[in-house]
Short mmCIF file of C-alpha atoms in Angstrom, two decimals:
data_model
loop_
_atom_site.label_atom_id
_atom_site.label_comp_id
_atom_site.label_asym_id
_atom_site.label_seq_id
_atom_site.Cartn_x
_atom_site.Cartn_y
_atom_site.Cartn_z
CA VAL A 12 -34.21 -126.86 -51.89
CA THR A 13 -37.93 -126.75 -52.72
CA SER A 14 -39.94 -124.02 -51.03
CA GLN A 15 -43.49 -122.75 -51.12
CA ALA A 16 -43.89 -119.20 -52.38
CA GLY A 17 -44.95 -117.80 -49.00
CA VAL A 18 -41.77 -118.79 -47.16
CA VAL A 19 -39.79 -115.79 -45.88
CA LEU A 20 -36.33 -115.53 -47.42
CA GLU A 21 -34.49 -115.29 -44.10
CA LYS A 22 -36.25 -118.37 -42.72
CA LEU A 23 -35.37 -120.38 -45.82
CA ASP A 24 -31.74 -119.25 -45.60
CA ASN A 25 -31.58 -120.20 -41.92
CA PHE A 26 -33.05 -123.62 -42.74
CA VAL A 27 -30.52 -124.50 -45.44
CA GLY A 28 -27.80 -122.99 -43.23
CA GLN A 29 -28.22 -125.95 -40.88
CA PHE A 30 -26.76 -128.10 -43.65
CA GLY A 31 -23.93 -125.75 -44.59
CA TYR A 32 -25.69 -124.04 -47.50
CA ALA A 33 -27.08 -120.59 -48.28
CA VAL A 34 -29.72 -119.13 -50.58
CA PRO A 35 -27.84 -117.11 -53.26
CA LEU A 36 -29.97 -114.03 -52.56
CA ASP A 37 -29.66 -111.50 -49.75
CA LEU A 38 -31.82 -108.41 -49.29
CA GLY A 39 -32.25 -105.78 -46.62
CA ALA A 40 -35.89 -106.93 -46.43
CA LYS A 41 -34.94 -110.61 -46.04
CA GLY A 42 -36.83 -110.79 -42.75
CA SER A 43 -40.17 -110.04 -44.44
CA CYS A 44 -39.90 -110.65 -48.21
CA GLN A 45 -41.14 -113.98 -49.55
CA ILE A 46 -39.68 -116.36 -52.10
CA GLY A 47 -42.62 -116.00 -54.49
CA GLY A 48 -42.25 -112.22 -54.56
CA ASN A 49 -38.48 -112.46 -54.96
CA LEU A 50 -38.95 -114.62 -58.05
CA ALA A 51 -41.84 -112.63 -59.50
CA THR A 52 -39.83 -109.40 -59.31
CA HIS A 53 -36.50 -111.09 -60.12
CA ALA A 54 -34.89 -109.52 -57.07
CA GLY A 55 -31.19 -108.73 -57.46
CA GLY A 56 -29.89 -108.33 -53.93
CA SER A 57 -26.45 -107.63 -52.55
CA ARG A 58 -24.99 -111.01 -53.59
CA PHE A 59 -25.54 -110.37 -57.31
CA VAL A 60 -21.86 -109.52 -57.83
CA ARG A 61 -20.91 -113.03 -56.68
CA TYR A 62 -23.77 -115.34 -57.67
CA GLY A 63 -25.35 -113.48 -60.57
CA PRO A 64 -29.10 -113.05 -61.20
CA LEU A 65 -31.61 -115.07 -59.20
CA ARG A 66 -32.89 -116.67 -62.41
CA HIS A 67 -29.66 -118.69 -62.59
CA ALA A 68 -30.47 -120.34 -59.25
CA VAL A 69 -33.98 -121.46 -60.24
CA VAL A 70 -34.18 -125.19 -60.91
CA GLY A 71 -37.96 -125.33 -61.28
CA ILE A 72 -41.20 -123.49 -60.54
CA GLN A 73 -44.78 -124.42 -59.81
CA ALA A 74 -47.39 -121.82 -60.76
CA VAL A 75 -51.11 -121.35 -61.37
CA LEU A 76 -52.33 -119.80 -64.62
CA GLY A 77 -55.28 -117.42 -64.90
CA ASP A 78 -57.67 -120.25 -65.82
CA GLY A 79 -56.62 -122.31 -62.81
CA THR A 80 -54.27 -124.62 -64.69
CA ILE A 81 -51.30 -125.74 -62.58
CA VAL A 82 -47.94 -125.60 -64.35
CA ASP A 83 -45.48 -127.80 -62.45
CA SER A 84 -41.82 -127.82 -63.48
CA LEU A 85 -40.44 -128.55 -60.01
CA ASN A 86 -37.50 -130.93 -60.16
CA SER A 87 -34.17 -131.61 -58.52
CA VAL A 88 -32.16 -131.84 -61.74
CA ARG A 89 -30.12 -128.71 -62.47
CA ARG A 90 -29.68 -129.48 -66.17
CA ASN A 91 -32.98 -130.13 -67.91
CA ASN A 92 -33.23 -129.79 -71.70
CA THR A 93 -36.76 -131.13 -72.12
CA GLY A 94 -39.56 -128.87 -73.33
CA TYR A 95 -40.01 -125.16 -72.76
CA ASP A 96 -38.21 -123.34 -69.95
CA PHE A 97 -41.30 -122.10 -68.12
CA SER A 98 -39.30 -121.24 -65.01
CA SER A 99 -37.16 -118.60 -66.73
CA LEU A 100 -40.27 -117.16 -68.36
CA LEU A 101 -42.05 -116.72 -65.03
CA VAL A 102 -39.10 -115.21 -63.15
CA GLY A 103 -39.55 -111.44 -63.36
CA SER A 104 -43.04 -111.64 -64.86
CA GLU A 105 -44.53 -109.96 -61.75
CA GLY A 106 -47.68 -112.08 -61.81
CA THR A 107 -48.72 -111.11 -65.34
CA LEU A 108 -48.40 -114.69 -66.64
CA ALA A 109 -49.11 -116.80 -63.57
CA VAL A 110 -49.00 -116.83 -59.78
CA ILE A 111 -45.92 -118.63 -58.48
CA THR A 112 -46.81 -121.13 -55.73
CA ALA A 113 -43.53 -123.00 -55.19
CA ALA A 114 -39.95 -123.12 -56.44
CA SER A 115 -36.85 -125.30 -56.43
CA LEU A 116 -33.65 -123.32 -55.88
CA ALA A 117 -30.02 -124.35 -56.21
CA CYS A 118 -28.29 -123.31 -52.99
CA VAL A 119 -24.62 -122.42 -52.63
CA GLN A 120 -22.01 -123.45 -50.09
CA ARG A 121 -22.26 -121.16 -47.07
CA PRO A 122 -18.95 -119.28 -46.63
CA ILE A 123 -17.03 -119.93 -43.42
CA ALA A 124 -15.09 -116.66 -43.37
CA VAL A 125 -16.65 -113.23 -44.00
CA GLN A 126 -15.03 -109.81 -43.76
CA ALA A 127 -16.38 -106.39 -44.71
CA ALA A 128 -14.88 -102.95 -45.28
CA MET A 129 -16.37 -99.48 -45.64
CA LEU A 130 -14.48 -97.12 -47.94
CA LEU A 131 -15.08 -93.38 -48.34
CA CYS A 132 -14.81 -91.90 -51.84
CA SER A 133 -15.04 -88.27 -52.92
CA SER A 134 -16.44 -88.89 -56.43
CA PHE A 135 -18.41 -91.47 -58.39
CA ASP A 136 -15.41 -91.92 -60.69
CA ASP A 137 -13.47 -93.10 -57.63
CA VAL A 138 -16.32 -95.49 -56.80
CA LYS A 139 -15.95 -97.10 -60.24
CA LYS A 140 -12.20 -97.46 -59.69
CA VAL A 141 -12.89 -99.16 -56.36
CA LEU A 142 -15.12 -101.64 -58.21
CA LEU A 143 -12.31 -102.51 -60.62
CA LEU A 144 -9.81 -102.91 -57.78
CA ALA A 145 -12.27 -105.10 -55.88
CA ARG A 146 -12.56 -107.51 -58.80
CA GLU A 147 -8.78 -107.52 -59.20
CA ARG A 148 -7.77 -107.91 -55.54
CA LEU A 149 -10.66 -109.88 -54.07
CA GLY A 150 -11.11 -112.15 -57.07
CA GLU A 151 -13.34 -115.14 -56.34
CA ASN A 152 -13.66 -113.99 -52.72
CA ILE A 153 -15.73 -110.93 -53.63
CA SER A 154 -19.17 -111.36 -52.10
CA ALA A 155 -20.82 -107.94 -52.23
CA LEU A 156 -20.11 -104.37 -53.31
CA GLU A 157 -22.62 -101.68 -52.39
CA MET A 158 -22.48 -97.91 -52.93
CA MET A 159 -24.29 -95.32 -50.79
CA ASP A 160 -24.21 -91.57 -51.24
CA GLY A 161 -23.19 -89.40 -48.31
CA ALA A 162 -26.62 -87.78 -47.94
CA ALA A 163 -28.29 -91.18 -47.47
CA VAL A 164 -25.76 -92.25 -44.85
CA GLN A 165 -26.16 -89.00 -42.91
CA LEU A 166 -29.95 -89.38 -43.08
CA ALA A 167 -29.67 -92.85 -41.54
CA LEU A 168 -27.36 -91.60 -38.79
CA SER A 169 -29.67 -88.71 -37.90
CA SER A 170 -32.94 -90.67 -38.13
CA LEU A 171 -32.06 -94.03 -36.54
CA SER A 172 -30.39 -94.22 -33.15
CA HIS A 173 -29.11 -97.80 -33.59
CA ILE A 174 -26.94 -96.95 -36.62
CA ARG A 175 -23.24 -96.43 -35.93
CA ASP A 176 -21.14 -94.07 -38.01
CA PRO A 177 -18.52 -96.26 -39.76
CA CYS A 178 -16.03 -93.37 -39.89
CA PRO A 179 -17.18 -90.72 -37.39
CA GLU A 180 -14.10 -88.54 -37.89
CA VAL A 181 -14.68 -88.09 -41.65
CA ARG A 182 -17.59 -87.19 -43.94
CA SER A 183 -17.62 -88.18 -47.59
CA ASN A 184 -19.72 -87.95 -50.76
CA PHE A 185 -19.84 -91.71 -51.32
CA TYR A 186 -19.53 -94.79 -49.13
CA VAL A 187 -18.62 -98.18 -50.60
CA LEU A 188 -19.34 -101.34 -48.64
CA ALA A 189 -17.23 -104.28 -49.83
CA GLU A 190 -17.46 -107.83 -48.55
CA ALA A 191 -15.20 -110.83 -49.07
CA ALA A 192 -16.22 -114.38 -48.19
CA GLY A 193 -14.82 -117.85 -48.63
CA ALA A 194 -13.86 -121.15 -47.05
CA ASN A 195 -10.44 -120.06 -45.76
CA THR A 196 -10.26 -117.30 -43.13
CA LYS A 197 -6.59 -116.53 -43.76
CA LEU A 198 -7.05 -116.16 -47.51
CA VAL A 199 -10.17 -114.00 -47.12
CA ASN A 200 -8.44 -111.67 -44.65
CA GLU A 201 -5.35 -111.40 -46.84
CA ALA A 202 -7.47 -110.62 -49.90
CA MET A 203 -9.39 -107.90 -48.05
CA ASP A 204 -6.19 -106.36 -46.65
CA SER A 205 -4.66 -106.32 -50.13
CA PHE A 206 -7.78 -104.71 -51.57
CA VAL A 207 -8.04 -101.96 -48.95
CA GLU A 208 -4.31 -101.21 -49.16
CA SER A 209 -4.46 -100.92 -52.95
CA VAL A 210 -7.50 -98.62 -52.80
CA LEU A 211 -5.85 -96.27 -50.30
CA ALA A 212 -2.52 -96.38 -52.15
CA ALA A 213 -4.24 -95.47 -55.43
CA GLY A 214 -5.89 -92.49 -53.75
CA VAL A 215 -9.41 -93.50 -54.80
CA ALA A 216 -10.60 -93.63 -51.18
CA GLU A 217 -10.12 -90.94 -48.55
CA ASN A 218 -10.47 -93.27 -45.60
CA GLY A 219 -11.81 -96.67 -44.65
CA VAL A 220 -12.50 -99.18 -41.93
CA VAL A 221 -12.25 -103.00 -41.96
CA SER A 222 -14.40 -105.21 -39.73
CA GLN A 223 -12.45 -107.11 -37.08
CA ASP A 224 -15.21 -109.53 -36.08
CA ASP A 225 -18.74 -110.64 -36.98
CA SER A 226 -20.30 -107.91 -34.84
CA GLN A 227 -18.49 -105.12 -36.68
CA CYS A 228 -19.36 -106.75 -39.99
CA ARG A 229 -23.06 -106.71 -39.05
CA ASP A 230 -22.80 -103.05 -37.99
CA LEU A 231 -21.40 -102.10 -41.40
CA TRP A 232 -24.20 -103.96 -43.16
CA LEU A 233 -26.80 -102.39 -40.88
CA SER A 234 -25.80 -98.94 -42.11
CA ARG A 235 -26.59 -100.10 -45.65
CA GLU A 236 -29.74 -102.11 -44.98
CA SER A 237 -31.35 -99.39 -42.85
CA LEU A 238 -31.37 -96.69 -45.54
CA LEU A 239 -34.99 -97.35 -46.52
CA ASP A 240 -36.11 -97.33 -42.88
CA ALA A 241 -34.34 -93.99 -42.40
CA ALA A 242 -36.07 -92.50 -45.45
CA MET A 243 -39.47 -93.65 -44.19
CA VAL A 244 -38.81 -92.12 -40.77
CA ALA A 245 -37.72 -88.81 -42.30
CA SER A 246 -40.57 -88.54 -44.82
CA SER A 247 -44.09 -89.89 -45.23
CA ALA A 248 -43.69 -90.03 -49.03
CA VAL A 249 -41.03 -92.49 -50.18
CA PHE A 250 -40.79 -93.70 -53.77
CA MET A 251 -38.73 -96.85 -54.36
CA TYR A 252 -37.13 -97.69 -57.69
CA ASP A 253 -35.00 -100.59 -58.87
CA VAL A 254 -33.03 -99.49 -61.91
CA SER A 255 -29.85 -100.50 -63.71
CA LEU A 256 -27.54 -97.88 -65.18
CA PRO A 257 -24.37 -98.10 -67.27
CA LEU A 258 -21.17 -97.20 -65.42
CA GLN A 259 -20.00 -94.81 -68.16
#
């Protein structure tokens, strides 16, 4: 799909969804962030674990250089070996090389079945073990894997009235949100059940809850995507960072 830079991510995803496709990027700010900004900052998003970096989905980019020159590499061909790869150079450049004005993105098949689970872990070592079990048990169905510390979750629950406690009877140091998605509902559900059972059997999670319908799945995601809103309600000074750290 070819989109202008000012198109909001959620609107673009809804548009391609009419044809059974999805944009391989999902953010908590999807209702306000724009495609140009996503590309300029090389946004990662919660679907990174399944689709990889956003750069891999870029087929072409149109941009304006500082002297007004228009660089146009928009095309509908995924494999293009001609000339320099300007698109990859501009993704993540944050406007230092050019201003992105449009982009062609390779969309993915929109999954038919989606199921989420929230798991409670006592230590970060257990969180890492959950990650390994997720890759083993969910396989190609793994769609997202997000970690939240207990303090952030409690802040969201105390600051925002619309957030539901995923496990009200238990408090934990870490919360792991896992999502499985695919074309076959039965296979997705079986994979998620196998994953949750293996995590609990291995003792790397103290408790957990699995979504039973789309509404419960959205509630689990809301607890993750509302963390920034909760921080801004609780404090007037919020500093946001996007960093990558080794698991060791």
